Short mmCIF file of C-alpha atoms in Angstrom, two decimals:
data_model
loop_
_atom_site.label_atom_id
_atom_site.label_comp_id
_atom_site.label_asym_id
_atom_site.label_seq_id
_atom_site.Cartn_x
_atom_site.Cartn_y
_atom_site.Cartn_z
CA UNK A 1 141.24 73.44 96.11
CA UNK A 2 137.72 74.74 96.83
CA UNK A 3 135.48 71.64 96.76
CA UNK A 4 135.95 68.08 97.99
CA UNK A 5 133.33 65.91 96.30
CA UNK A 6 131.11 63.04 97.39
CA UNK A 7 133.09 60.02 98.69
CA UNK A 8 136.39 61.69 97.71
CA UNK A 9 138.43 60.26 100.60
CA UNK A 10 136.01 57.67 101.97
CA UNK A 11 137.80 54.76 103.70
CA UNK A 12 141.22 56.45 103.37
CA UNK A 13 142.69 55.07 106.58
CA UNK A 14 146.16 56.61 106.09
CA UNK A 15 144.92 60.23 106.32
CA UNK A 16 145.87 61.90 109.62
CA UNK A 17 146.13 65.71 109.60
CA UNK A 18 144.82 67.92 106.81
CA UNK A 19 144.86 71.60 106.08
CA UNK A 20 142.84 73.20 103.28
CA UNK A 21 143.21 76.99 103.46
CA UNK A 22 140.96 77.76 100.44
CA UNK A 23 138.41 74.96 100.73
CA UNK A 24 134.75 76.10 100.66
CA UNK A 25 132.74 72.84 100.48
CA UNK A 26 133.12 69.34 101.91
CA UNK A 27 130.46 67.21 100.23
CA UNK A 28 128.54 64.17 101.49
CA UNK A 29 130.60 61.19 102.72
CA UNK A 30 133.84 62.98 101.74
CA UNK A 31 135.88 61.68 104.69
CA UNK A 32 133.56 58.96 106.03
CA UNK A 33 135.37 56.05 107.72
CA UNK A 34 138.81 57.66 107.66
CA UNK A 35 139.80 55.83 110.82
CA UNK A 36 143.06 57.73 111.50
CA UNK A 37 141.99 61.24 110.53
CA UNK A 38 142.77 63.39 113.56
CA UNK A 39 142.70 67.11 112.74
CA UNK A 40 141.26 69.16 109.90
CA UNK A 41 141.93 72.85 109.53
CA UNK A 42 139.72 74.40 106.87
CA UNK A 43 139.21 78.03 107.87
CA UNK A 44 137.10 78.95 104.81
CA UNK A 45 134.72 75.98 104.63
CA UNK A 46 131.09 77.12 104.51
CA UNK A 47 129.36 73.79 103.82
CA UNK A 48 129.83 70.31 105.32
CA UNK A 49 127.62 67.65 103.75
CA UNK A 50 125.80 64.69 105.24
CA UNK A 51 127.97 61.98 106.80
CA UNK A 52 131.10 63.90 105.78
CA UNK A 53 133.08 62.68 108.81
CA UNK A 54 130.84 59.81 110.01
CA UNK A 55 132.85 57.14 111.88
CA UNK A 56 136.09 59.14 111.95
CA UNK A 57 136.80 57.93 115.47
CA UNK A 58 140.17 59.69 115.79
CA UNK A 59 138.91 63.10 114.63
CA UNK A 60 139.29 65.25 117.73
CA UNK A 61 139.57 68.79 116.47
CA UNK A 62 137.81 70.57 113.61
CA UNK A 63 138.35 74.23 112.83
CA UNK A 64 135.77 75.55 110.34
CA UNK A 65 134.95 79.05 111.64
CA UNK A 66 133.02 80.09 108.49
CA UNK A 67 130.83 76.99 108.27
CA UNK A 68 127.13 77.89 108.09
CA UNK A 69 125.73 74.50 106.96
CA UNK A 70 126.29 71.09 108.57
CA UNK A 71 124.44 68.14 107.04
CA UNK A 72 122.72 65.11 108.54
CA UNK A 73 124.99 62.93 110.68
CA UNK A 74 128.04 64.89 109.53
CA UNK A 75 130.00 64.17 112.72
CA UNK A 76 128.22 61.03 113.90
CA UNK A 77 130.49 58.66 115.83
CA UNK A 78 133.56 60.88 115.72
CA UNK A 79 136.07 61.48 118.47
CA UNK A 80 135.48 65.24 118.41
CA UNK A 81 136.31 67.02 121.62
CA UNK A 82 136.22 70.53 120.17
CA UNK A 83 134.75 72.12 117.08
CA UNK A 84 134.79 75.68 115.83
CA UNK A 85 131.81 76.61 113.64
CA UNK A 86 130.54 79.97 112.43
CA UNK A 87 128.48 82.16 114.74
CA UNK A 88 126.20 82.42 111.70
CA UNK A 89 125.48 78.67 111.44
CA UNK A 90 121.95 78.38 110.00
CA UNK A 91 121.62 74.63 109.40
CA UNK A 92 122.59 71.77 111.68
CA UNK A 93 121.37 68.45 110.30
CA UNK A 94 119.58 65.69 112.14
CA UNK A 95 121.99 63.52 114.14
CA UNK A 96 124.89 65.87 113.31
CA UNK A 97 126.83 64.99 116.47
CA UNK A 98 125.05 61.76 117.40
CA UNK A 99 127.31 59.45 119.44
CA UNK A 100 130.19 61.95 119.42
CA UNK A 101 130.71 60.95 123.02
CA UNK A 102 133.90 63.00 123.53
CA UNK A 103 132.33 66.32 122.53
CA UNK A 104 132.96 68.43 125.59
CA UNK A 105 131.94 71.71 127.09
CA UNK A 106 129.62 74.49 125.97
CA UNK A 107 128.19 75.21 122.53
CA UNK A 108 126.52 78.37 121.24
CA UNK A 109 124.30 78.61 118.16
CA UNK A 110 123.28 82.22 117.57
CA UNK A 111 121.27 81.79 114.35
CA UNK A 112 119.72 78.31 114.53
CA UNK A 113 115.95 78.17 114.95
CA UNK A 114 115.67 74.38 115.26
CA UNK A 115 117.77 71.73 116.94
CA UNK A 116 116.75 68.67 114.92
CA UNK A 117 116.20 65.12 116.09
CA UNK A 118 119.14 63.22 117.61
CA UNK A 119 121.47 66.17 116.99
CA UNK A 120 123.44 65.58 120.19
CA UNK A 121 122.16 62.16 121.20
CA UNK A 122 124.63 60.42 123.53
CA UNK A 123 127.08 63.33 123.65
CA UNK A 124 127.95 62.48 127.23
CA UNK A 125 130.51 65.29 127.66
CA UNK A 126 128.24 68.11 126.49
CA UNK A 127 127.53 70.47 129.38
CA UNK A 128 125.71 73.51 128.05
CA UNK A 129 123.96 74.78 124.92
CA UNK A 130 122.99 78.38 124.19
CA UNK A 131 120.60 78.86 121.30
CA UNK A 132 118.82 82.22 121.60
CA UNK A 133 116.68 81.80 118.45
CA UNK A 134 115.74 78.12 118.77
CA UNK A 135 112.00 77.49 118.94
CA UNK A 136 112.06 73.69 118.51
CA UNK A 137 114.12 70.88 120.01
CA UNK A 138 113.55 67.67 118.05
CA UNK A 139 112.99 64.07 119.11
CA UNK A 140 115.92 62.51 121.01
CA UNK A 141 117.97 65.70 120.48
CA UNK A 142 119.74 65.51 123.86
CA UNK A 143 118.86 61.98 124.96
CA UNK A 144 121.76 60.32 126.74
CA UNK A 145 123.58 63.62 127.35
CA UNK A 146 124.41 62.76 130.93
CA UNK A 147 126.58 65.84 131.63
CA UNK A 148 124.11 68.37 130.20
CA UNK A 149 123.16 70.83 132.91
CA UNK A 150 122.13 74.00 131.06
CA UNK A 151 120.06 74.87 128.00
CA UNK A 152 119.43 78.50 127.15
CA UNK A 153 116.69 78.77 124.53
CA UNK A 154 114.41 81.65 125.55
CA UNK A 155 112.18 81.36 122.44
CA UNK A 156 111.61 77.60 122.83
CA UNK A 157 108.00 76.55 122.12
CA UNK A 158 108.30 72.83 121.26
CA UNK A 159 110.21 69.93 122.79
CA UNK A 160 110.08 66.63 120.90
CA UNK A 161 109.64 63.03 121.99
CA UNK A 162 112.37 61.80 124.37
CA UNK A 163 114.33 64.99 123.70
CA UNK A 164 116.07 64.76 127.08
CA UNK A 165 115.58 61.07 127.93
CA UNK A 166 118.33 59.56 130.07
CA UNK A 167 120.07 62.90 130.41
#
């Protein structure tokens, strides 16, 4: 199995733990509203589409170390505490982790040049972000990130509206 298509498992509440060793692409809405999905191990996934895991409240751990593309709101309102993405991640969609309130710790994005709007909005456990190539932080990107205490973005030139509001 190399591709999981649009809406493939949407609203599949019985899914809990999945492993896809050869999977390359998880398309838009593929696992949206899978209320009991807890862990996905997909070590070869390179692409995660928009809203792929939106509202998967029990999803706590995602291991996709080759993923270079994450779509809009892909992990919005999940229970993620940890995620493993590629060091070569080039695209992180708007609102990708919005309201993932359990996301904890430090994140590093070596290749991103933009952190789009609402990317981490209300990620109250997020403590630190390192993004050495980022030049732009979008509107509301870190608003509501009450634990955030460190941003390393030495090339930063633009900070958007309410980017750090209530943080």
